[in-house]
Each structure stands twice: as C-alpha cells, then as structure tokens.
Amino acid sequence: MRIAESNWMQIEARLAVDDRCVLPLGCTEQHAYLSLATDSILAERMAIEAAAPMGVPVFPVLAYGVTPAFLAYPGTVSLRLETYGRILEDVLTSLGSTGFKRILIVNGHGGNVPARTVVAEWVARSGVHVVWHDWWNAPKTWAKVMATDPEASHASWMENFPWTRLEGVTVPSDAKAPVDYGAVVTTAPDKAREALGDGSFGGKYVRSDDDMSALWQVAVEETRALIERL
C-alpha cells in the first residue's frame, strides 16, 4: 500500500485495523555507471515489494542521506549528520502522532547508519516500536551476496539491478581492483574521487540477471519477515 497512491481517509481506515508502516531511507550519490538514486530506488522498491502481500503502508523514500566523501562527484547531495538526524526524528514524530506505532525502517545507504542512535533515543521517548533494517547486509541477504561473489562493494554488481541501470549507458564487463574503503570514506572529496576514479569500490560491475533476481528474492523475503514480526 503506497502512501503515494493513497489518500488520508484510506490511511485512517487502515490504521483502524493495523498500525504498521514502512519507511525507506535512501541517498543521492554517485554510483559509477548506475543511477545517482540507486540507494533510494532499491530501498523504496524493497519496501514496496516486501510489504505488498500484507497491505502495509509504505512511505515515499527519504531520498537524501549522509555522503560527504562523494561531494566531488556532480549530482551527489549530502546532508550533515545533525541535519539528517533531525529530519528523521521529525518524520518519525509525524508517523507516531498520526497513529503508526510499529515502524520498519528499510535503509539502503551505509552513510545513514549513524542515525540509528537518533532513532533509538526517539524510541525511548516515544514508546513507538521501530526496527532499523539495512536491507543489503542483513544476515541472509549478505550470505547470498557472499555465496554469489565475495568481491561485492559500492557501485559494483551487487547494486546493478535492471531498475538501477541507465538507458544508453554501457557498464564495463570486466572487474575493478578493490579500493581501500576505510581510507576513501574518511578523506576529502577531491582525494576520494582521485582514488576511486569512476566511483566503484571494486569487483565486477555486472552479473547475470538470474544472479540478481535470486539475490533480490532473498532480500525481499528477509525484509518481509521483519514486517510480519513488527
């Protein structure tokens, strides 16, 4: 049940029988040859597909996150962690005040993870039940990634789904040597771009659609199980 395809009366009726909802978190940042909105596209689609059988409302993705290291790449937008935390807290307060008492956050961007502390503090004050889910590295999903190809990273094959690819853009068919992730994300944006080049952190750029479909299905099922247990 997509909020974008619902009116307030329909949501009020839904809340009378079920107080669950899903909030996807994304980011707008470079992903090499893939869409700048990759994290947002994946988080929102994951939330929608996982929630669909239960009719649980899914809010529009929060499309901007924390990604300061990539600011030398045009199109990247980064919020300060303090700003992001306040936005997230305001969103959760709005959801709680309108009746949602069980919330699954489906996060699609690693840079957003420090905001879990803000969420924990908000939960302690509000009493609303919130589960934070980093969908791409949840236990079953990450195990599937590793079983498919352990050289998986930012902007590599593991984010190259049919819905994150760009029309008319050719993705390299070879593999890129791994980059020191820790060094890149803690350096200045211009140095990060110099080290990363096209933006990928390494590994193959693409795998078969069969591989990607199998990975996606595991992730959807793992996410759905969390909604069921809210």
Short mmCIF file of C-alpha atoms in Angstrom, two decimals:
data_model
loop_
_atom_site.label_atom_id
_atom_site.label_comp_id
_atom_site.label_asym_id
_atom_site.label_seq_id
_atom_site.Cartn_x
_atom_site.Cartn_y
_atom_site.Cartn_z
CA MET A 1 0.00 0.00 0.00
CA ARG A 2 1.92 3.00 -1.26
CA ILE A 3 1.28 6.28 0.51
CA ALA A 4 1.76 7.98 -2.86
CA GLU A 5 -1.25 6.08 -4.16
CA SER A 6 -3.47 6.63 -1.11
CA ASN A 7 -5.46 9.45 0.45
CA TRP A 8 -5.66 10.29 4.14
CA MET A 9 -9.07 8.62 4.55
CA GLN A 10 -7.75 5.33 3.22
CA ILE A 11 -4.81 5.50 5.61
CA GLU A 12 -7.09 6.31 8.53
CA ALA A 13 -9.17 3.25 7.69
CA ARG A 14 -6.02 1.15 7.51
CA LEU A 15 -4.83 2.42 10.89
CA ALA A 16 -8.10 1.26 12.45
CA VAL A 17 -7.01 -2.33 11.84
CA ASP A 18 -3.20 -2.21 11.60
CA ASP A 19 -0.69 0.32 12.99
CA ARG A 20 2.33 -0.85 10.98
CA CYS A 21 4.15 1.11 8.26
CA VAL A 22 7.45 1.04 6.38
CA LEU A 23 9.81 3.99 5.90
CA PRO A 24 12.53 3.58 3.24
CA LEU A 25 15.74 5.59 3.54
CA GLY A 26 17.98 6.24 0.56
CA CYS A 27 20.57 8.66 -0.71
CA THR A 28 21.51 10.63 -3.82
CA GLU A 29 25.16 9.93 -4.58
CA GLN A 30 27.48 8.70 -7.29
CA HIS A 31 27.21 5.02 -8.15
CA ALA A 32 29.69 4.90 -11.03
CA TYR A 33 27.68 3.89 -14.13
CA LEU A 34 24.43 3.34 -12.22
CA SER A 35 21.76 5.84 -11.25
CA LEU A 36 22.65 8.54 -8.72
CA ALA A 37 19.43 7.48 -6.99
CA THR A 38 20.45 3.82 -6.71
CA ASP A 39 20.17 3.64 -2.91
CA SER A 40 16.77 5.33 -2.97
CA ILE A 41 15.45 3.20 -5.82
CA LEU A 42 16.49 -0.03 -4.11
CA ALA A 43 15.25 0.89 -0.63
CA GLU A 44 11.83 2.01 -1.85
CA ARG A 45 11.33 -0.94 -4.19
CA MET A 46 12.44 -3.34 -1.46
CA ALA A 47 9.95 -1.84 0.98
CA ILE A 48 7.08 -1.91 -1.53
CA GLU A 49 7.63 -5.50 -2.63
CA ALA A 50 8.14 -6.77 0.90
CA ALA A 51 5.03 -5.07 2.28
CA ALA A 52 2.71 -5.76 -0.65
CA PRO A 53 1.15 -9.08 0.47
CA MET A 54 0.18 -7.57 3.85
CA GLY A 55 -1.10 -4.24 2.57
CA VAL A 56 1.16 -2.37 4.99
CA PRO A 57 1.59 1.32 4.03
CA VAL A 58 4.96 2.27 2.56
CA PHE A 59 6.01 5.92 2.72
CA PRO A 60 7.98 7.66 -0.04
CA VAL A 61 11.71 7.18 0.31
CA LEU A 62 13.76 9.81 2.11
CA ALA A 63 15.99 10.41 -0.89
CA TYR A 64 18.84 12.41 0.65
CA GLY A 65 21.34 10.99 3.12
CA VAL A 66 24.82 11.40 4.58
CA THR A 67 27.58 11.02 1.97
CA PRO A 68 30.26 13.72 2.37
CA ALA A 69 33.08 11.74 0.73
CA PHE A 70 31.38 11.82 -2.68
CA LEU A 71 30.78 15.56 -2.95
CA ALA A 72 33.36 15.92 -5.73
CA TYR A 73 31.03 13.91 -7.97
CA PRO A 74 28.35 16.14 -9.58
CA GLY A 75 24.82 15.16 -8.64
CA THR A 76 25.72 13.95 -5.15
CA VAL A 77 23.78 15.54 -2.29
CA SER A 78 24.93 15.15 1.31
CA LEU A 79 23.17 16.22 4.49
CA ARG A 80 25.07 16.90 7.68
CA LEU A 81 24.53 14.11 10.19
CA GLU A 82 22.92 16.56 12.60
CA THR A 83 20.51 17.71 9.87
CA TYR A 84 19.72 14.17 8.83
CA GLY A 85 19.05 13.10 12.40
CA ARG A 86 16.64 15.97 12.93
CA ILE A 87 14.79 15.25 9.70
CA LEU A 88 14.47 11.59 10.58
CA GLU A 89 13.27 12.42 14.07
CA ASP A 90 10.62 14.79 12.69
CA VAL A 91 9.42 12.17 10.21
CA LEU A 92 9.11 9.55 12.94
CA THR A 93 7.32 12.00 15.23
CA SER A 94 4.82 12.68 12.47
CA LEU A 95 4.22 8.98 11.89
CA GLY A 96 3.80 8.28 15.58
CA SER A 97 1.44 11.19 16.16
CA THR A 98 -0.86 10.09 13.33
CA GLY A 99 -1.18 6.57 14.69
CA PHE A 100 1.67 4.41 13.40
CA LYS A 101 3.07 2.53 16.38
CA ARG A 102 5.08 -0.17 14.62
CA ILE A 103 7.57 1.04 12.03
CA LEU A 104 10.14 -0.75 9.90
CA ILE A 105 12.91 1.45 8.53
CA VAL A 106 14.35 -0.04 5.34
CA ASN A 107 17.71 1.65 4.92
CA GLY A 108 19.58 1.50 1.62
CA HIS A 109 22.67 3.60 2.38
CA GLY A 110 25.56 2.85 4.71
CA GLY A 111 26.23 6.51 5.45
CA ASN A 112 22.83 6.77 7.13
CA VAL A 113 23.61 4.12 9.73
CA PRO A 114 24.93 6.53 12.43
CA ALA A 115 21.40 7.92 12.64
CA ARG A 116 20.33 4.68 14.33
CA THR A 117 21.34 6.35 17.58
CA VAL A 118 18.84 9.14 16.94
CA VAL A 119 16.16 6.55 16.27
CA ALA A 120 16.98 4.67 19.48
CA GLU A 121 16.75 7.86 21.52
CA TRP A 122 13.45 8.76 19.87
CA VAL A 123 12.02 5.30 20.57
CA ALA A 124 12.97 5.61 24.23
CA ARG A 125 10.98 8.85 24.48
CA SER A 126 8.03 7.92 22.28
CA GLY A 127 7.34 4.30 23.08
CA VAL A 128 6.82 3.56 19.38
CA HIS A 129 8.31 0.28 18.19
CA VAL A 130 10.87 0.84 15.42
CA VAL A 131 13.11 -1.71 13.71
CA TRP A 132 16.07 -0.49 11.64
CA HIS A 133 16.89 -2.77 8.69
CA ASP A 134 19.95 -2.32 6.45
CA TRP A 135 18.48 -4.48 3.72
CA TRP A 136 21.66 -5.10 1.69
CA ASN A 137 23.74 -6.56 4.52
CA ALA A 138 21.09 -8.28 6.61
CA PRO A 139 22.25 -11.81 7.52
CA LYS A 140 20.51 -13.88 4.82
CA THR A 141 20.96 -11.29 2.11
CA TRP A 142 24.65 -10.78 2.82
CA ALA A 143 25.18 -14.54 2.92
CA LYS A 144 23.63 -14.71 -0.55
CA VAL A 145 25.91 -11.91 -1.76
CA MET A 146 28.99 -13.72 -0.45
CA ALA A 147 27.87 -17.03 -1.96
CA THR A 148 27.36 -15.33 -5.34
CA ASP A 149 30.57 -13.30 -5.45
CA PRO A 150 32.54 -12.18 -2.36
CA GLU A 151 34.02 -9.23 -4.26
CA ALA A 152 30.97 -7.03 -3.83
CA SER A 153 31.02 -3.35 -2.97
CA HIS A 154 29.62 0.11 -3.61
CA ALA A 155 28.56 0.55 -7.26
CA SER A 156 29.61 -2.99 -8.12
CA TRP A 157 27.47 -5.85 -9.42
CA MET A 158 25.58 -6.13 -6.13
CA GLU A 159 23.78 -2.84 -6.87
CA ASN A 160 23.43 -3.41 -10.60
CA PHE A 161 19.78 -4.41 -10.98
CA PRO A 162 17.64 -3.80 -14.06
CA TRP A 163 15.98 -0.94 -12.20
CA THR A 164 19.22 0.87 -11.29
CA ARG A 165 20.74 0.74 -14.78
CA LEU A 166 20.60 3.69 -17.14
CA GLU A 167 19.43 3.56 -20.72
CA GLY A 168 22.23 4.11 -23.18
CA VAL A 169 25.00 3.66 -20.59
CA THR A 170 27.43 0.81 -21.16
CA VAL A 171 28.74 -0.81 -17.98
CA PRO A 172 32.26 -2.34 -18.10
CA SER A 173 32.25 -6.11 -18.43
CA ASP A 174 35.48 -6.64 -16.51
CA ALA A 175 36.30 -6.28 -12.80
CA LYS A 176 37.92 -3.42 -10.93
CA ALA A 177 40.65 -3.90 -8.34
CA PRO A 178 39.34 -3.38 -4.79
CA VAL A 179 39.75 0.06 -3.21
CA ASP A 180 40.57 0.72 0.45
CA TYR A 181 37.06 1.61 1.65
CA GLY A 182 38.12 2.95 5.03
CA ALA A 183 40.66 5.33 3.54
CA VAL A 184 38.28 6.67 0.92
CA VAL A 185 35.31 7.50 3.16
CA THR A 186 37.47 9.40 5.65
CA THR A 187 39.31 11.62 3.18
CA ALA A 188 38.45 14.89 1.43
CA PRO A 189 36.03 14.64 -1.52
CA ASP A 190 38.65 15.52 -4.14
CA LYS A 191 41.02 12.88 -2.78
CA ALA A 192 38.20 10.34 -2.71
CA ARG A 193 37.43 10.99 -6.36
CA GLU A 194 41.11 10.74 -7.26
CA ALA A 195 41.32 7.35 -5.54
CA LEU A 196 38.04 5.99 -6.89
CA GLY A 197 38.01 7.24 -10.45
CA ASP A 198 34.67 6.09 -11.83
CA GLY A 199 33.31 5.64 -8.29
CA SER A 200 33.13 1.87 -7.92
CA PHE A 201 34.82 0.36 -4.86
CA GLY A 202 35.85 -2.70 -6.83
CA GLY A 203 34.78 -6.09 -8.13
CA LYS A 204 32.72 -6.98 -11.17
CA TYR A 205 30.42 -4.27 -12.45
CA VAL A 206 27.71 -6.67 -13.59
CA ARG A 207 26.44 -10.22 -13.11
CA SER A 208 23.63 -12.10 -14.81
CA ASP A 209 20.01 -11.12 -14.30
CA ASP A 210 19.43 -14.61 -12.89
CA ASP A 211 22.00 -13.93 -10.17
CA MET A 212 20.44 -10.57 -9.39
CA SER A 213 16.92 -11.96 -9.31
CA ALA A 214 17.96 -14.68 -6.87
CA LEU A 215 19.65 -12.14 -4.61
CA TRP A 216 16.67 -9.79 -4.72
CA GLN A 217 14.24 -12.54 -3.79
CA VAL A 218 16.25 -13.45 -0.70
CA ALA A 219 16.33 -9.80 0.34
CA VAL A 220 12.59 -9.30 -0.18
CA GLU A 221 11.75 -12.38 1.86
CA GLU A 222 14.09 -11.34 4.67
CA THR A 223 12.56 -7.85 4.74
CA ARG A 224 9.01 -9.22 4.62
CA ALA A 225 9.68 -11.43 7.61
CA LEU A 226 10.61 -8.34 9.64
CA ILE A 227 7.34 -6.62 8.70
CA GLU A 228 5.42 -9.71 9.75
CA ARG A 229 7.15 -9.70 13.15
CA LEU A 230 6.70 -5.99 13.92
#
